Tab-separated table of C-alpha atoms in Angstrom:
chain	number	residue	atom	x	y	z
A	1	UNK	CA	103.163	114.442	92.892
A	2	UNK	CA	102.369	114.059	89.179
A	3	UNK	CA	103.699	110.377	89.409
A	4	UNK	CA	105.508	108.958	86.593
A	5	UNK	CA	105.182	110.479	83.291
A	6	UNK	CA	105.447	108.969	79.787
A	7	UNK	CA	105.881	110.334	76.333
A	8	UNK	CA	104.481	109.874	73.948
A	9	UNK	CA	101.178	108.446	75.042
A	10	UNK	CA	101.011	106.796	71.791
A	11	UNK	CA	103.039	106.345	68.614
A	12	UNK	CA	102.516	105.131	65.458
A	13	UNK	CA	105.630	104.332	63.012
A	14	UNK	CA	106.901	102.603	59.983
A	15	UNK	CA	109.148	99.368	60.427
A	16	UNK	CA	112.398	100.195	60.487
A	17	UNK	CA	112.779	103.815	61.688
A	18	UNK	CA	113.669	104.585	65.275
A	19	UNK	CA	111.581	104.921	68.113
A	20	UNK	CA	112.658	106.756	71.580
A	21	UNK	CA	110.204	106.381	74.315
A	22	UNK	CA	110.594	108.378	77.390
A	23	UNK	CA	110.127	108.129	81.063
A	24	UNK	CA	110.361	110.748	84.075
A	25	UNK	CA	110.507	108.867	87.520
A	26	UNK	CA	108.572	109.702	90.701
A	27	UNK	CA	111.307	112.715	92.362
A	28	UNK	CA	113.155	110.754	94.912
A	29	UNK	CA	112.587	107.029	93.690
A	30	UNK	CA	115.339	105.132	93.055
A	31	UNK	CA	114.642	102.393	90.660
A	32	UNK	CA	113.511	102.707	87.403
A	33	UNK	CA	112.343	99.881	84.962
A	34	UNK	CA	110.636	99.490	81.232
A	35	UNK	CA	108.155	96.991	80.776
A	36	UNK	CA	106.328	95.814	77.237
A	37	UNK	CA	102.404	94.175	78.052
A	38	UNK	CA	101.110	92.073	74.526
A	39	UNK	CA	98.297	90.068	74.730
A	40	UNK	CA	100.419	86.767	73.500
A	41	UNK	CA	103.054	87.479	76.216
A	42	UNK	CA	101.718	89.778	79.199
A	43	UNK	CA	103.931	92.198	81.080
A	44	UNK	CA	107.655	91.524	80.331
A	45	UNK	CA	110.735	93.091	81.912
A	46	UNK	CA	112.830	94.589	79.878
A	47	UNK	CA	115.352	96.279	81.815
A	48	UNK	CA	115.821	98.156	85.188
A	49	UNK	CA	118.089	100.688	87.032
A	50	UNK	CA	118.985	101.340	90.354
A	51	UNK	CA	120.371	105.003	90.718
A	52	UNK	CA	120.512	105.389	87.228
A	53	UNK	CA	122.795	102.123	86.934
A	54	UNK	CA	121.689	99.640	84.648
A	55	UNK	CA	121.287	96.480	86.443
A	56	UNK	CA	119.499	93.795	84.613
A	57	UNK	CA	118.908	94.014	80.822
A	58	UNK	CA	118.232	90.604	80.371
A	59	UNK	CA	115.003	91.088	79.180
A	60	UNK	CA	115.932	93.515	76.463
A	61	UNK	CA	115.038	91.829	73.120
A	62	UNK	CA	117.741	92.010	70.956
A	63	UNK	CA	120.772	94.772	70.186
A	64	UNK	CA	118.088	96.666	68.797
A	65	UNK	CA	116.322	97.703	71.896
A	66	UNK	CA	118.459	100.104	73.740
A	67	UNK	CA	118.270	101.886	77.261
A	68	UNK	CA	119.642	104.862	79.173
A	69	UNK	CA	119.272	106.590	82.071
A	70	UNK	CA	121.448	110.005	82.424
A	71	UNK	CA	120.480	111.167	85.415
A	72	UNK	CA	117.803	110.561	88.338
A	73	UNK	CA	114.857	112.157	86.409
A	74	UNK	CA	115.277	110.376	82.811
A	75	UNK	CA	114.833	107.851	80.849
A	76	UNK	CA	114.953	106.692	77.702
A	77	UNK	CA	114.279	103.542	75.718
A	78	UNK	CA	115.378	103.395	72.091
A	79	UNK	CA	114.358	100.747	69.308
A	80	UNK	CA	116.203	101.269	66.254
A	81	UNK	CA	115.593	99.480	63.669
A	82	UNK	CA	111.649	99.040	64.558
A	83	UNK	CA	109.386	96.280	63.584
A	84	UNK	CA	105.990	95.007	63.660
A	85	UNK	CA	106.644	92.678	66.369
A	86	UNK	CA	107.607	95.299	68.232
A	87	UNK	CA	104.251	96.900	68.563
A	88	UNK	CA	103.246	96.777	71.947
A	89	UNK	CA	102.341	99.045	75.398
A	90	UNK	CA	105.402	100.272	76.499
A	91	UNK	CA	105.179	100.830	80.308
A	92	UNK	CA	108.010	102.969	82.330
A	93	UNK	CA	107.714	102.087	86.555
A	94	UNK	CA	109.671	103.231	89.488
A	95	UNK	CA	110.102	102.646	93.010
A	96	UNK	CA	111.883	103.390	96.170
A	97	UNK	CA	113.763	100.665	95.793
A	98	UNK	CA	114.172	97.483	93.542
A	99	UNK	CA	112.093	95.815	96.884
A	100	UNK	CA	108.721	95.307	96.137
A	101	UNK	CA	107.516	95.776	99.232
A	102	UNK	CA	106.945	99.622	98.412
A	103	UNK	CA	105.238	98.820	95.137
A	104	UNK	CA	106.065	100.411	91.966
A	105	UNK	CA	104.221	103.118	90.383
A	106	UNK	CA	103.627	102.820	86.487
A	107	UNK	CA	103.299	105.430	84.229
A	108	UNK	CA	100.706	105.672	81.711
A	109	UNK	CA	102.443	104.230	78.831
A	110	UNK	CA	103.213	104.308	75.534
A	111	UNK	CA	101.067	102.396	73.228
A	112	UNK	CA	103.368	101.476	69.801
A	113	UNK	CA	102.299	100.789	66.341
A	114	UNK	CA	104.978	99.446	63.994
A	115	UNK	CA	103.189	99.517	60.494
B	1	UNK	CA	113.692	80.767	85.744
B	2	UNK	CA	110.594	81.835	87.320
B	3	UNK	CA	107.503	80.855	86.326
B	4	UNK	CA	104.011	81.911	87.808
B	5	UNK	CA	100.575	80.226	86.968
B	6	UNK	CA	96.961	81.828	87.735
B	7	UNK	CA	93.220	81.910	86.069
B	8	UNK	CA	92.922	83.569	82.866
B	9	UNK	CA	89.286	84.570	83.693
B	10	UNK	CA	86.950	84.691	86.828
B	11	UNK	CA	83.524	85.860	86.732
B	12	UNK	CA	81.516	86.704	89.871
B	13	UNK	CA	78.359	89.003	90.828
B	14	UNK	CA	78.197	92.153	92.771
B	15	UNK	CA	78.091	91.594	96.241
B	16	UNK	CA	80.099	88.153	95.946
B	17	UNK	CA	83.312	87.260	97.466
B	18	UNK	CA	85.898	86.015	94.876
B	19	UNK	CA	89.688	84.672	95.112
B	20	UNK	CA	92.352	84.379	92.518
B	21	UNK	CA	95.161	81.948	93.215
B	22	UNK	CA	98.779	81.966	91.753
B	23	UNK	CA	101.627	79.224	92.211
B	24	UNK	CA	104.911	80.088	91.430
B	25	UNK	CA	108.016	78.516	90.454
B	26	UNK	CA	111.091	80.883	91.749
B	27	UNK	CA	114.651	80.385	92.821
B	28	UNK	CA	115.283	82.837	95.971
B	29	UNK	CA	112.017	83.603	96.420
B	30	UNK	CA	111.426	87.277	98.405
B	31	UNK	CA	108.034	87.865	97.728
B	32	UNK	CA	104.513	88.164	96.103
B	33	UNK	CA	102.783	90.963	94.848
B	34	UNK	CA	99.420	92.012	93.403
B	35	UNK	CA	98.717	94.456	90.883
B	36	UNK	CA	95.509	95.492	89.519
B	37	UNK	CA	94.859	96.875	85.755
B	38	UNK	CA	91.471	98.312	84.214
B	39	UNK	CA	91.130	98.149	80.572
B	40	UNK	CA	93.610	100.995	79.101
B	41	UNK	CA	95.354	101.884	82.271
B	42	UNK	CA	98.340	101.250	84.305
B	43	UNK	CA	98.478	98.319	86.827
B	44	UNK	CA	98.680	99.751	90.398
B	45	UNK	CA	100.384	98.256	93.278
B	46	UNK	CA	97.382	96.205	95.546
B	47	UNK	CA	99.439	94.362	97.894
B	48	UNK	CA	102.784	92.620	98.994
B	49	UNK	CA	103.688	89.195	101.385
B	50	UNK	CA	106.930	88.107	102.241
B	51	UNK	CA	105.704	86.514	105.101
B	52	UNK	CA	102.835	83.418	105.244
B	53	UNK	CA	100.132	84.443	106.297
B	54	UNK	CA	97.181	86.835	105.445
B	55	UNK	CA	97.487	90.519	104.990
B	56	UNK	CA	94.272	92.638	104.957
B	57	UNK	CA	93.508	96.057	103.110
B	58	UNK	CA	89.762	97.159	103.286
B	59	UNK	CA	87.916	95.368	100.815
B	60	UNK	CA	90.886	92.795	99.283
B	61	UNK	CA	93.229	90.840	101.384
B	62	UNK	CA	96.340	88.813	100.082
B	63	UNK	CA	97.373	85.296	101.306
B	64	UNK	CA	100.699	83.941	101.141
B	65	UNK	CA	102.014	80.140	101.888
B	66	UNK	CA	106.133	79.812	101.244
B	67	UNK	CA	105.945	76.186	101.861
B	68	UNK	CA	103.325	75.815	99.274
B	69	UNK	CA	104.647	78.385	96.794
B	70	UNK	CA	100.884	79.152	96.549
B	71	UNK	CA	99.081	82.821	97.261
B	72	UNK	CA	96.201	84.422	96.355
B	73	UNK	CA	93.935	87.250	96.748
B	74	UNK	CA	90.829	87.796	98.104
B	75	UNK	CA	87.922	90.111	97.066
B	76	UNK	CA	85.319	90.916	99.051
B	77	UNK	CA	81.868	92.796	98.482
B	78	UNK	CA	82.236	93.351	94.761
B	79	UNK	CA	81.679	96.083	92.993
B	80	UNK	CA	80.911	96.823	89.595
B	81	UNK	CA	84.616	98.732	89.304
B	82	UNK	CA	86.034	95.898	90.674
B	83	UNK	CA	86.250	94.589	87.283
B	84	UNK	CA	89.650	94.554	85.996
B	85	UNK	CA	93.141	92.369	85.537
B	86	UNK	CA	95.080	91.084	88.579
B	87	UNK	CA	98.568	90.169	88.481
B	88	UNK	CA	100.243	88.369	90.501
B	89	UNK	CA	104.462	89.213	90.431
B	90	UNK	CA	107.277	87.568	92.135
B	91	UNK	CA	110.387	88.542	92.623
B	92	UNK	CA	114.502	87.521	94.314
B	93	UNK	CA	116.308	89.838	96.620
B	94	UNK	CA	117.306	92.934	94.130
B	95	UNK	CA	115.653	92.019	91.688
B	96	UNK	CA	112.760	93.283	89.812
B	97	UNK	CA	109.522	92.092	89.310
B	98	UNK	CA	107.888	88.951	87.207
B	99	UNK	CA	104.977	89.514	86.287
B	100	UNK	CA	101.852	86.417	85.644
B	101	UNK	CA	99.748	86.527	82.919
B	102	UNK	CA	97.066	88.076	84.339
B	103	UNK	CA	93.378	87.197	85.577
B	104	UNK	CA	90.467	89.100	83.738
B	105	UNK	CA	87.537	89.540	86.861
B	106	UNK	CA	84.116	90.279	85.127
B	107	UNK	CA	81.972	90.960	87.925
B	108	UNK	CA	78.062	91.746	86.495
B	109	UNK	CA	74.891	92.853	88.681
């Protein structure tokens, strides 16, 4: 099992161009969810799905963070514009099930520069 | 809201036996969970209580108290790669995980 894979491993941008960050689940798990890890702020949820569904984006910054998840092997998170602030490790997880009790694997992440 | 307090640092030696607590503040409360992150990398999945009591797994056991709203985890005979972040995450029925801010272990020889 290659676990769950994220690209790119890291990304450097200028503010206010758009920035797609990508996730591939663990075959078979089904929940998905983006997390952002600063210093200031520590691991924040952003947003999760359970098959594929978007169930709590609470945690999504503002209108211009954006997720999808098209099918059981993909996912995407989208800022557009970008920003300084938003410079952070992105981190992509999933699980059996939203339960913690199986633990969720994280991918590698994405580390983001907004210059 | 949910709300979770532990240590921002702990320091021990090798050998030593060291525990990192975390309170939490949670409506609904399911359960606690422990990750573990060295510098760089991804935090991996350590343990998980929804029941009091202690749960053991080689070298690190977990602790949890409901009526407390209190947990921790325990490391035992320390090793050099023992150094690292634990988190301590809490989360409702469905939901998905809050994270704490994190303990940084520094464990020296």
């Amino acid at each position: 099992d290659a676990g769950v894979i994220q690209s790119p491993r890291h990304e450097v941008t200028e503010m206010g161009q758009e920035v797609t960050l990508r996730c591939k689940p663990i075959s078979g798990h089904n929940s998905l969810f983006w997390y952002r890890q600063t210093m200031m702020r520590g691991l924040e949820l952003l947003i999760y799905f359970n098959n594929n569904v978007p169930i709590d984006d609470s945690g999504m910054p503002e209108d211009r963070f954006s997720a999808k998840m098209p099918n059981a092997s993909f996912s995407t998170l989208k800022i557009q514009p970008s920003e300084p602030r938003d410079s952070a490790v992105y981190f992509c997880a999933s699980s059996l099930q939203a339960q913690a009790n199986y633990g969720y694997t994280f991918g590698s992440g994405t580390r983001l520069t907004v210059v | 809201g949910q709300s979770l307090e532990q240590p921002s640092e702990v320091t021990a030696v090798e050998g030593a036996i060291v525990q990192i607590n975390c309170t939490y503040q949670t409506s609904g409360f399911y359960g606690l969970s422990w990750y573990q992150q060295h510098d760089g990398g991804a935090p991996t999945f350590l343990s998980y209580n929804a029941l009091d009591g202690l749960e053991e797994t080689g070298r690190f056991s977990s602790f949890l108290s409901r009526s407390d709203s209190y947990g921790y985890l325990l490391l035992q005979e320390l090793q050099m790669k023992d150094s690292a972040s634990y988190f301590c995450a809490v989360n409702q029925a469905g939901t998905a995980l809050i994270f704490g801010k994190g303990t940084t272990l520094s464990v020296s020889s």
